[in-house]
Protein backbone atom coordinates (compact mmCIF):
# COMPACT_ATOMS: atom_id res chain seq x y z
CA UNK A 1 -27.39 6.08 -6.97
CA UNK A 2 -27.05 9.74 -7.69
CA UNK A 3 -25.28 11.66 -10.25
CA UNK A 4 -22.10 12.25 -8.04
CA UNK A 5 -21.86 8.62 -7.01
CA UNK A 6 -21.93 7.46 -10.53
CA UNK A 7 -19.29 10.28 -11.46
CA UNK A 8 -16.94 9.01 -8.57
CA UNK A 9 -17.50 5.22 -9.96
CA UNK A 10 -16.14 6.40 -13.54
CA UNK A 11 -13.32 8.41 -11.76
CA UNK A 12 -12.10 4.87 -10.00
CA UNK A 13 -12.37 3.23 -13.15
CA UNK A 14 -10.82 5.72 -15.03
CA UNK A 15 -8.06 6.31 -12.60
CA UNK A 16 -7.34 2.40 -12.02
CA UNK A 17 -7.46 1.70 -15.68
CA UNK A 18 -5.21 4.86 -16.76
CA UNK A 19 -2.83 5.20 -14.00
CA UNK A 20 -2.89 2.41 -11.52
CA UNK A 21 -3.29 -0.86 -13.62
CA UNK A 22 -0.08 0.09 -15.91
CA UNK A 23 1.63 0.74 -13.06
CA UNK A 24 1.26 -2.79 -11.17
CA UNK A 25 3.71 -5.39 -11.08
CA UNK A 26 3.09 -8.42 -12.46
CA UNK A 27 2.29 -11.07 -10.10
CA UNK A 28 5.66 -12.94 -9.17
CA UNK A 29 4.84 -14.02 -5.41
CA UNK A 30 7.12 -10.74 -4.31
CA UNK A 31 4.96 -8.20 -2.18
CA UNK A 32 5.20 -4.67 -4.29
CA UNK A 33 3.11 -0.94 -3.35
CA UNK A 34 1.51 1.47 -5.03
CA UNK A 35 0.61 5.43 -4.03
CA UNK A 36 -2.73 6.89 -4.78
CA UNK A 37 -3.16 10.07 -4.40
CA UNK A 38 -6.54 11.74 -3.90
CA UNK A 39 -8.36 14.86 -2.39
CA UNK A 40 -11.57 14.45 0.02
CA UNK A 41 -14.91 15.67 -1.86
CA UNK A 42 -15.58 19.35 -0.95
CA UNK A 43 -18.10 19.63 1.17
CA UNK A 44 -16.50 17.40 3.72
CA UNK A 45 -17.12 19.59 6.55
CA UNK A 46 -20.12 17.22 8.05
CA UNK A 47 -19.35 14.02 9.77
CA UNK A 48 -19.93 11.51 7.75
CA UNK A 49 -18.59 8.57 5.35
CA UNK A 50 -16.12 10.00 2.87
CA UNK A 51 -18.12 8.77 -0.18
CA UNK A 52 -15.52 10.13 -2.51
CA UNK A 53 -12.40 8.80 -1.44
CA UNK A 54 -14.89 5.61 -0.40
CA UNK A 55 -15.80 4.98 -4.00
CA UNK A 56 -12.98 5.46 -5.94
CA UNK A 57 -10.50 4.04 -3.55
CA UNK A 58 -13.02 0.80 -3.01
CA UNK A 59 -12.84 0.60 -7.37
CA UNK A 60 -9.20 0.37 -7.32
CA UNK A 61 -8.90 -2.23 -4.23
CA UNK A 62 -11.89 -4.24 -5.76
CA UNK A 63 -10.65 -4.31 -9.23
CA UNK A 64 -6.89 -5.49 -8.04
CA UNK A 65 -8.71 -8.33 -6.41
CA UNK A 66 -10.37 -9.23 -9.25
CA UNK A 67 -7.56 -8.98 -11.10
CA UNK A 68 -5.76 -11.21 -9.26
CA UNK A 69 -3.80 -9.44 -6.67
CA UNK A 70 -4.04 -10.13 -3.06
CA UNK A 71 -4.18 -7.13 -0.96
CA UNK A 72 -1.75 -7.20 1.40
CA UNK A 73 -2.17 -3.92 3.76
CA UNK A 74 -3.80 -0.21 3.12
CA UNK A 75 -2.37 2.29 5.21
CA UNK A 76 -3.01 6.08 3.98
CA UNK A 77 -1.96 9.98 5.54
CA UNK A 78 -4.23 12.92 5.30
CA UNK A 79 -3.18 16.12 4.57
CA UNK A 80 -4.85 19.35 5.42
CA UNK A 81 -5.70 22.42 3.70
CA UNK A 82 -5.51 20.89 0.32
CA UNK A 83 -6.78 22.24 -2.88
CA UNK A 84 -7.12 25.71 -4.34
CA UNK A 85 -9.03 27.45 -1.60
CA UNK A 86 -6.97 25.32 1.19
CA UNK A 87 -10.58 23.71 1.78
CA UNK A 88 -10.03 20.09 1.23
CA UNK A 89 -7.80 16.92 2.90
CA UNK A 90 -5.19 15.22 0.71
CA UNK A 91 -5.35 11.58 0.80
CA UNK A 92 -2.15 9.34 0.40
CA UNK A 93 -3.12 5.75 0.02
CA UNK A 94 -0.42 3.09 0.12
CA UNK A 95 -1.62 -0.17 -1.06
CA UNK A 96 0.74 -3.26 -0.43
CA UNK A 97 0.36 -6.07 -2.59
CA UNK A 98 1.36 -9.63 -4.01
């Protein structure tokens, strides 16, 4: 596992513990969403498995699970020239949940 993988892993944790875990509903049988919103990893030029979005994103699903939640549906949108330089994709993740 290299130094970026590891650095992605904290960002999932951080960003599920931080932002999306005080923003879940508590489980009441009712289905509920949540947005994530996320950029690609740089140098996403090559074909290839978005390890980025991949890792963090897989965090968040993993630990809802875990948590309890049953995930419902994941449906996201990409948007293009993203970032400072207009060289990344904008991810929009909608999770669906009970």
């Amino acid at each position: 596992m290299g130094l970026l993988s590891k650095n992605n892993d904290h960002n999932g944790k951080t960003i599920y513990n931080k932002q999306v875990l005080p923003n879940l509903v508590n489980q009441d049988g009712h289905k509920h969403i949540i947005m994530v919103t996320s950029f690609s990893k740089w140098n996403n030029q090559a074909f290839g498995v978005e390890t980025k979005y991949t890792a963090q994103l897989g965090y968040i699903v993993d630990q809802m699970q875990n948590d309890g939640y049953e995930i419902l549906a994941i449906e996201h949108s990409t948007l293009k020239n993203q970032g400072i330089f207009g060289e990344m994709e904008g991810f929009h993740t909608l999770i669906t949940y009970r």
